[in-house]
Amino acid sequence: MSFSRGLQAKAASVWEAGYHHPFVQELGQGILPKETFQFYLLQDYRYLLSYAKVFALGALKADTEEMMAQFTAMQQATLSEMDLHRRYMADFGVTAEEMQKVKPSLFNQAYTANMLTAGQLGGAAEIIAAVFPCAWTYADYGKRLKEAYADRLEQNYYRSWIETYADAAFSDSFRWMYDALDGLCSGKTPEELKKIEEIFISSVEFEYLFWDMAYKKERSFQR
């Protein structure tokens, strides 16, 4: 197994905890309270703005034209993904003004700050390690939810969300990261590879905390 493909196993415990989190499971079952999903969408909207900036840093630090193009394409795909959020939020009666006014929670800020720091202090390998878990876990969870709850998907209010991330087109959008990360890590020392692993695992942990924050509708330690 390549270095990149082995990273999921390195974060297996928190990866599985994320899939089995009540937010994810209730979403799959179609019983997640709509106000909880609304809170998530607003926070994820703020998250995606920073996520797109990390890809911009990747394009800046890319050593090849091909990798620069890949990072740029991912940034554009992230900005396009926000259209899905706008449609969902319109269904909830959330206004454009509310989207602009919502502030990221402290958990949200910590996650995005961690990614931006990896991007500012590291190179392309560190950036891929930081952003990879978001897309990879969503693709994995989406596919598993679609399969696990296939018998109730037709009536599931969150069907569109599940099918978006379960779709092969979504997985294809970030498939280049596997080979890119393997190439960037070729020749690195065990200590350097360990650092890449730690960045990856931290982002998986932040993904779990994001689900938990959204489920509890927490903006700070006081809520």
PDB file of C-alpha atoms in Angstrom:
ATOM      1  CA  MET A   1       0.000   0.000   0.000  1.00  0.00           C
ATOM      2  CA  SER A   2       1.284   3.476  -0.847  1.00  0.00           C
ATOM      3  CA  PHE A   3       2.002   6.072   1.830  1.00  0.00           C
ATOM      4  CA  SER A   4      -1.075   8.153   0.958  1.00  0.00           C
ATOM      5  CA  ARG A   5      -3.481   5.223   0.886  1.00  0.00           C
ATOM      6  CA  GLY A   6      -2.197   4.018   4.238  1.00  0.00           C
ATOM      7  CA  LEU A   7      -3.094   7.258   5.991  1.00  0.00           C
ATOM      8  CA  GLN A   8      -6.716   6.248   6.572  1.00  0.00           C
ATOM      9  CA  ALA A   9      -5.557   3.316   8.704  1.00  0.00           C
ATOM     10  CA  LYS A  10      -3.343   5.663  10.721  1.00  0.00           C
ATOM     11  CA  ALA A  11      -6.460   7.623  11.718  1.00  0.00           C
ATOM     12  CA  ALA A  12      -8.806   4.619  11.858  1.00  0.00           C
ATOM     13  CA  SER A  13     -10.118   5.187  15.374  1.00  0.00           C
ATOM     14  CA  VAL A  14     -11.277   8.790  14.931  1.00  0.00           C
ATOM     15  CA  TRP A  15     -12.269   8.110  11.294  1.00  0.00           C
ATOM     16  CA  GLU A  16     -14.761   5.461  12.424  1.00  0.00           C
ATOM     17  CA  ALA A  17     -15.891   7.583  15.364  1.00  0.00           C
ATOM     18  CA  GLY A  18     -16.799  10.280  12.846  1.00  0.00           C
ATOM     19  CA  TYR A  19     -18.881   7.912  10.749  1.00  0.00           C
ATOM     20  CA  HIS A  20     -20.738   6.630  13.808  1.00  0.00           C
ATOM     21  CA  HIS A  21     -21.291  10.093  15.273  1.00  0.00           C
ATOM     22  CA  PRO A  22     -25.003  10.793  15.918  1.00  0.00           C
ATOM     23  CA  PHE A  23     -24.957  13.726  13.480  1.00  0.00           C
ATOM     24  CA  VAL A  24     -23.792  11.531  10.590  1.00  0.00           C
ATOM     25  CA  GLN A  25     -25.999   8.571  11.483  1.00  0.00           C
ATOM     26  CA  GLU A  26     -29.134  10.649  12.031  1.00  0.00           C
ATOM     27  CA  LEU A  27     -28.464  12.413   8.736  1.00  0.00           C
ATOM     28  CA  GLY A  28     -28.265   9.015   7.043  1.00  0.00           C
ATOM     29  CA  GLN A  29     -31.524   7.942   8.657  1.00  0.00           C
ATOM     30  CA  GLY A  30     -33.215  11.220   7.758  1.00  0.00           C
ATOM     31  CA  ILE A  31     -34.049  12.040  11.384  1.00  0.00           C
ATOM     32  CA  LEU A  32     -31.480  14.766  12.068  1.00  0.00           C
ATOM     33  CA  PRO A  33     -33.337  17.870  13.329  1.00  0.00           C
ATOM     34  CA  LYS A  34     -33.510  20.467  10.581  1.00  0.00           C
ATOM     35  CA  GLU A  35     -32.299  23.260  12.871  1.00  0.00           C
ATOM     36  CA  THR A  36     -29.195  21.165  13.592  1.00  0.00           C
ATOM     37  CA  PHE A  37     -28.498  20.753   9.894  1.00  0.00           C
ATOM     38  CA  GLN A  38     -29.109  24.460   9.408  1.00  0.00           C
ATOM     39  CA  PHE A  39     -26.475  25.253  12.043  1.00  0.00           C
ATOM     40  CA  TYR A  40     -24.079  22.880  10.270  1.00  0.00           C
ATOM     41  CA  LEU A  41     -24.698  24.464   6.865  1.00  0.00           C
ATOM     42  CA  LEU A  42     -24.017  27.965   8.135  1.00  0.00           C
ATOM     43  CA  GLN A  43     -20.806  26.866   9.843  1.00  0.00           C
ATOM     44  CA  ASP A  44     -19.731  24.809   6.840  1.00  0.00           C
ATOM     45  CA  TYR A  45     -20.299  27.845   4.633  1.00  0.00           C
ATOM     46  CA  ARG A  46     -17.765  29.770   6.728  1.00  0.00           C
ATOM     47  CA  TYR A  47     -15.436  26.771   6.738  1.00  0.00           C
ATOM     48  CA  LEU A  48     -15.438  26.440   2.956  1.00  0.00           C
ATOM     49  CA  LEU A  49     -14.309  30.031   2.516  1.00  0.00           C
ATOM     50  CA  SER A  50     -11.108  29.232   4.433  1.00  0.00           C
ATOM     51  CA  TYR A  51     -10.794  25.791   2.831  1.00  0.00           C
ATOM     52  CA  ALA A  52     -10.675  27.481  -0.580  1.00  0.00           C
ATOM     53  CA  LYS A  53      -7.866  29.732   0.638  1.00  0.00           C
ATOM     54  CA  VAL A  54      -5.751  26.707   1.568  1.00  0.00           C
ATOM     55  CA  PHE A  55      -5.972  25.499  -2.032  1.00  0.00           C
ATOM     56  CA  ALA A  56      -4.833  28.948  -3.142  1.00  0.00           C
ATOM     57  CA  LEU A  57      -1.759  28.469  -0.957  1.00  0.00           C
ATOM     58  CA  GLY A  58      -1.249  25.096  -2.612  1.00  0.00           C
ATOM     59  CA  ALA A  59      -1.242  26.686  -6.054  1.00  0.00           C
ATOM     60  CA  LEU A  60       1.247  29.268  -4.811  1.00  0.00           C
ATOM     61  CA  LYS A  61       3.621  26.592  -3.487  1.00  0.00           C
ATOM     62  CA  ALA A  62       3.191  24.048  -6.276  1.00  0.00           C
ATOM     63  CA  ASP A  63       6.421  23.152  -8.082  1.00  0.00           C
ATOM     64  CA  THR A  64       4.811  22.055 -11.334  1.00  0.00           C
ATOM     65  CA  GLU A  65       2.226  23.471 -13.683  1.00  0.00           C
ATOM     66  CA  GLU A  66       0.147  20.289 -13.352  1.00  0.00           C
ATOM     67  CA  MET A  67      -0.048  20.514  -9.571  1.00  0.00           C
ATOM     68  CA  MET A  68      -0.803  24.239  -9.732  1.00  0.00           C
ATOM     69  CA  ALA A  69      -3.712  23.414 -12.034  1.00  0.00           C
ATOM     70  CA  GLN A  70      -4.960  20.704  -9.670  1.00  0.00           C
ATOM     71  CA  PHE A  71      -4.967  23.013  -6.661  1.00  0.00           C
ATOM     72  CA  THR A  72      -6.678  25.727  -8.689  1.00  0.00           C
ATOM     73  CA  ALA A  73      -9.345  23.270  -9.865  1.00  0.00           C
ATOM     74  CA  MET A  74      -9.981  22.169  -6.280  1.00  0.00           C
ATOM     75  CA  GLN A  75     -10.374  25.765  -5.177  1.00  0.00           C
ATOM     76  CA  GLN A  76     -12.938  26.356  -7.921  1.00  0.00           C
ATOM     77  CA  ALA A  77     -14.764  23.110  -7.057  1.00  0.00           C
ATOM     78  CA  THR A  78     -14.929  24.184  -3.412  1.00  0.00           C
ATOM     79  CA  LEU A  79     -16.423  27.542  -4.334  1.00  0.00           C
ATOM     80  CA  SER A  80     -18.918  25.763  -6.618  1.00  0.00           C
ATOM     81  CA  GLU A  81     -19.845  23.395  -3.763  1.00  0.00           C
ATOM     82  CA  MET A  82     -21.172  26.400  -1.883  1.00  0.00           C
ATOM     83  CA  ASP A  83     -24.057  26.536  -4.374  1.00  0.00           C
ATOM     84  CA  LEU A  84     -25.346  23.331  -2.756  1.00  0.00           C
ATOM     85  CA  HIS A  85     -25.277  25.063   0.617  1.00  0.00           C
ATOM     86  CA  ARG A  86     -27.153  28.058  -0.730  1.00  0.00           C
ATOM     87  CA  ARG A  87     -29.895  25.811  -2.107  1.00  0.00           C
ATOM     88  CA  TYR A  88     -30.227  23.970   1.176  1.00  0.00           C
ATOM     89  CA  MET A  89     -30.256  27.188   3.166  1.00  0.00           C
ATOM     90  CA  ALA A  90     -32.921  28.619   0.874  1.00  0.00           C
ATOM     91  CA  ASP A  91     -35.065  25.577   1.716  1.00  0.00           C
ATOM     92  CA  PHE A  92     -34.602  26.442   5.380  1.00  0.00           C
ATOM     93  CA  GLY A  93     -35.553  30.065   4.789  1.00  0.00           C
ATOM     94  CA  VAL A  94     -32.032  31.287   5.589  1.00  0.00           C
ATOM     95  CA  THR A  95     -31.333  34.623   3.949  1.00  0.00           C
ATOM     96  CA  ALA A  96     -28.168  35.778   2.201  1.00  0.00           C
ATOM     97  CA  GLU A  97     -27.769  38.338   4.967  1.00  0.00           C
ATOM     98  CA  GLU A  98     -27.706  35.583   7.588  1.00  0.00           C
ATOM     99  CA  MET A  99     -25.033  33.737   5.633  1.00  0.00           C
ATOM    100  CA  GLN A 100     -22.857  36.821   5.562  1.00  0.00           C
ATOM    101  CA  LYS A 101     -23.388  37.639   9.220  1.00  0.00           C
ATOM    102  CA  VAL A 102     -22.824  34.188  10.735  1.00  0.00           C
ATOM    103  CA  LYS A 103     -19.544  33.934  12.643  1.00  0.00           C
ATOM    104  CA  PRO A 104     -17.449  30.775  12.657  1.00  0.00           C
ATOM    105  CA  SER A 105     -17.486  28.901  15.939  1.00  0.00           C
ATOM    106  CA  LEU A 106     -14.274  28.550  17.926  1.00  0.00           C
ATOM    107  CA  PHE A 107     -14.107  24.916  16.772  1.00  0.00           C
ATOM    108  CA  ASN A 108     -14.460  26.061  13.176  1.00  0.00           C
ATOM    109  CA  GLN A 109     -11.784  28.713  13.638  1.00  0.00           C
ATOM    110  CA  ALA A 110      -9.380  26.202  15.191  1.00  0.00           C
ATOM    111  CA  TYR A 111      -9.796  23.776  12.296  1.00  0.00           C
ATOM    112  CA  THR A 112      -9.308  26.342   9.555  1.00  0.00           C
ATOM    113  CA  ALA A 113      -6.417  28.008  11.398  1.00  0.00           C
ATOM    114  CA  ASN A 114      -4.706  24.631  11.624  1.00  0.00           C
ATOM    115  CA  MET A 115      -5.017  24.093   7.865  1.00  0.00           C
ATOM    116  CA  LEU A 116      -3.898  27.610   7.005  1.00  0.00           C
ATOM    117  CA  THR A 117      -0.879  27.256   9.298  1.00  0.00           C
ATOM    118  CA  ALA A 118       0.093  24.013   7.576  1.00  0.00           C
ATOM    119  CA  GLY A 119      -0.201  25.820   4.266  1.00  0.00           C
ATOM    120  CA  GLN A 120       1.765  28.863   5.318  1.00  0.00           C
ATOM    121  CA  LEU A 121       4.581  26.996   7.080  1.00  0.00           C
ATOM    122  CA  GLY A 122       4.757  23.876   4.952  1.00  0.00           C
ATOM    123  CA  GLY A 123       4.889  22.937   1.327  1.00  0.00           C
ATOM    124  CA  ALA A 124       2.522  21.191  -1.059  1.00  0.00           C
ATOM    125  CA  ALA A 125       2.769  17.873   0.819  1.00  0.00           C
ATOM    126  CA  GLU A 126       1.722  19.452   4.099  1.00  0.00           C
ATOM    127  CA  ILE A 127      -1.151  21.250   2.374  1.00  0.00           C
ATOM    128  CA  ILE A 128      -2.493  18.047   0.814  1.00  0.00           C
ATOM    129  CA  ALA A 129      -2.214  16.245   4.159  1.00  0.00           C
ATOM    130  CA  ALA A 130      -4.222  19.024   5.825  1.00  0.00           C
ATOM    131  CA  VAL A 131      -7.063  19.213   3.279  1.00  0.00           C
ATOM    132  CA  PHE A 132      -7.271  15.549   2.242  1.00  0.00           C
ATOM    133  CA  PRO A 133      -9.372  14.306   5.210  1.00  0.00           C
ATOM    134  CA  CYS A 134     -12.281  16.644   4.474  1.00  0.00           C
ATOM    135  CA  ALA A 135     -12.916  15.290   0.984  1.00  0.00           C
ATOM    136  CA  TRP A 136     -11.889  11.717   1.782  1.00  0.00           C
ATOM    137  CA  THR A 137     -14.128  11.307   4.847  1.00  0.00           C
ATOM    138  CA  TYR A 138     -17.102  12.921   3.104  1.00  0.00           C
ATOM    139  CA  ALA A 139     -16.752  10.549   0.140  1.00  0.00           C
ATOM    140  CA  ASP A 140     -16.405   7.545   2.426  1.00  0.00           C
ATOM    141  CA  TYR A 141     -19.273   8.510   4.717  1.00  0.00           C
ATOM    142  CA  GLY A 142     -21.541   9.423   1.812  1.00  0.00           C
ATOM    143  CA  LYS A 143     -21.052   6.038   0.139  1.00  0.00           C
ATOM    144  CA  ARG A 144     -21.538   4.121   3.376  1.00  0.00           C
ATOM    145  CA  LEU A 145     -24.653   6.061   4.343  1.00  0.00           C
ATOM    146  CA  LYS A 146     -26.191   5.531   0.909  1.00  0.00           C
ATOM    147  CA  GLU A 147     -25.611   1.798   1.191  1.00  0.00           C
ATOM    148  CA  ALA A 148     -26.584   1.447   4.864  1.00  0.00           C
ATOM    149  CA  TYR A 149     -29.845   3.370   4.519  1.00  0.00           C
ATOM    150  CA  ALA A 150     -30.767   2.575   0.930  1.00  0.00           C
ATOM    151  CA  ASP A 151     -34.202   1.375   1.999  1.00  0.00           C
ATOM    152  CA  ARG A 152     -35.176   4.824   3.294  1.00  0.00           C
ATOM    153  CA  LEU A 153     -33.158   7.091   1.030  1.00  0.00           C
ATOM    154  CA  GLU A 154     -36.119   7.960  -1.196  1.00  0.00           C
ATOM    155  CA  GLN A 155     -37.914   9.664   1.712  1.00  0.00           C
ATOM    156  CA  ASN A 156     -34.783  11.114   3.319  1.00  0.00           C
ATOM    157  CA  TYR A 157     -34.815  14.914   3.457  1.00  0.00           C
ATOM    158  CA  TYR A 158     -31.000  14.838   3.233  1.00  0.00           C
ATOM    159  CA  ARG A 159     -30.909  12.555   0.202  1.00  0.00           C
ATOM    160  CA  SER A 160     -29.308  15.198  -2.020  1.00  0.00           C
ATOM    161  CA  TRP A 161     -26.457  15.741   0.467  1.00  0.00           C
ATOM    162  CA  ILE A 162     -25.782  12.006   0.735  1.00  0.00           C
ATOM    163  CA  GLU A 163     -25.880  11.418  -3.011  1.00  0.00           C
ATOM    164  CA  THR A 164     -23.620  14.389  -3.720  1.00  0.00           C
ATOM    165  CA  TYR A 165     -20.791  12.934  -1.656  1.00  0.00           C
ATOM    166  CA  ALA A 166     -21.510   9.309  -2.552  1.00  0.00           C
ATOM    167  CA  ASP A 167     -21.242  10.084  -6.258  1.00  0.00           C
ATOM    168  CA  ALA A 168     -18.151   8.829  -8.071  1.00  0.00           C
ATOM    169  CA  ALA A 169     -17.634  12.294  -9.555  1.00  0.00           C
ATOM    170  CA  PHE A 170     -16.903  13.661  -6.094  1.00  0.00           C
ATOM    171  CA  SER A 171     -14.297  10.956  -5.396  1.00  0.00           C
ATOM    172  CA  ASP A 172     -12.771  11.549  -8.807  1.00  0.00           C
ATOM    173  CA  SER A 173     -12.331  15.248  -8.014  1.00  0.00           C
ATOM    174  CA  PHE A 174      -9.663  14.562  -5.401  1.00  0.00           C
ATOM    175  CA  ARG A 175      -8.239  11.247  -6.635  1.00  0.00           C
ATOM    176  CA  TRP A 176      -5.118  13.062  -7.883  1.00  0.00           C
ATOM    177  CA  MET A 177      -4.117  13.725  -4.278  1.00  0.00           C
ATOM    178  CA  TYR A 178      -3.057  10.114  -3.684  1.00  0.00           C
ATOM    179  CA  ASP A 179      -0.349  10.036  -6.342  1.00  0.00           C
ATOM    180  CA  ALA A 180       0.583  13.681  -5.764  1.00  0.00           C
ATOM    181  CA  LEU A 181       1.190  13.101  -2.062  1.00  0.00           C
ATOM    182  CA  ASP A 182       3.123   9.890  -2.749  1.00  0.00           C
ATOM    183  CA  GLY A 183       5.356  11.735  -5.188  1.00  0.00           C
ATOM    184  CA  LEU A 184       5.938  14.638  -2.819  1.00  0.00           C
ATOM    185  CA  CYS A 185       6.767  12.274   0.049  1.00  0.00           C
ATOM    186  CA  SER A 186       9.172  10.143  -1.954  1.00  0.00           C
ATOM    187  CA  GLY A 187      12.597  10.464  -0.402  1.00  0.00           C
ATOM    188  CA  LYS A 188      11.408  12.083   2.818  1.00  0.00           C
ATOM    189  CA  THR A 189      12.904  10.858   6.074  1.00  0.00           C
ATOM    190  CA  PRO A 190      10.850   8.827   8.577  1.00  0.00           C
ATOM    191  CA  GLU A 191      10.658  11.930  10.767  1.00  0.00           C
ATOM    192  CA  GLU A 192       9.319  14.034   7.903  1.00  0.00           C
ATOM    193  CA  LEU A 193       6.763  11.365   6.993  1.00  0.00           C
ATOM    194  CA  LYS A 194       5.649  11.211  10.607  1.00  0.00           C
ATOM    195  CA  LYS A 195       4.952  14.938  10.503  1.00  0.00           C
ATOM    196  CA  ILE A 196       2.813  14.493   7.393  1.00  0.00           C
ATOM    197  CA  GLU A 197       0.886  11.739   9.177  1.00  0.00           C
ATOM    198  CA  GLU A 198       0.318  13.984  12.184  1.00  0.00           C
ATOM    199  CA  ILE A 199      -1.077  16.778  10.011  1.00  0.00           C
ATOM    200  CA  PHE A 200      -3.429  14.315   8.313  1.00  0.00           C
ATOM    201  CA  ILE A 201      -4.620  12.797  11.599  1.00  0.00           C
ATOM    202  CA  SER A 202      -5.184  16.252  13.104  1.00  0.00           C
ATOM    203  CA  SER A 203      -7.517  17.149  10.251  1.00  0.00           C
ATOM    204  CA  VAL A 204      -9.452  13.886  10.697  1.00  0.00           C
ATOM    205  CA  GLU A 205      -9.806  14.759  14.385  1.00  0.00           C
ATOM    206  CA  PHE A 206     -11.045  18.224  13.468  1.00  0.00           C
ATOM    207  CA  GLU A 207     -13.588  16.643  11.114  1.00  0.00           C
ATOM    208  CA  TYR A 208     -14.949  14.668  14.064  1.00  0.00           C
ATOM    209  CA  LEU A 209     -15.045  17.790  16.225  1.00  0.00           C
ATOM    210  CA  PHE A 210     -16.905  19.646  13.478  1.00  0.00           C
ATOM    211  CA  TRP A 211     -19.685  17.032  13.480  1.00  0.00           C
ATOM    212  CA  ASP A 212     -19.799  17.170  17.254  1.00  0.00           C
ATOM    213  CA  MET A 213     -19.876  20.976  17.314  1.00  0.00           C
ATOM    214  CA  ALA A 214     -22.713  21.023  14.785  1.00  0.00           C
ATOM    215  CA  TYR A 215     -24.707  18.363  16.630  1.00  0.00           C
ATOM    216  CA  LYS A 216     -24.503  20.314  19.878  1.00  0.00           C
ATOM    217  CA  LYS A 217     -24.845  23.667  18.078  1.00  0.00           C
ATOM    218  CA  GLU A 218     -21.829  25.012  19.972  1.00  0.00           C
ATOM    219  CA  ARG A 219     -20.212  28.304  19.026  1.00  0.00           C
ATOM    220  CA  SER A 220     -17.769  28.351  21.935  1.00  0.00           C
ATOM    221  CA  PHE A 221     -17.056  26.497  25.160  1.00  0.00           C
ATOM    222  CA  GLN A 222     -20.044  28.300  26.694  1.00  0.00           C
ATOM    223  CA  ARG A 223     -22.548  26.854  24.198  1.00  0.00           C
TER     224      ARG A 223
END
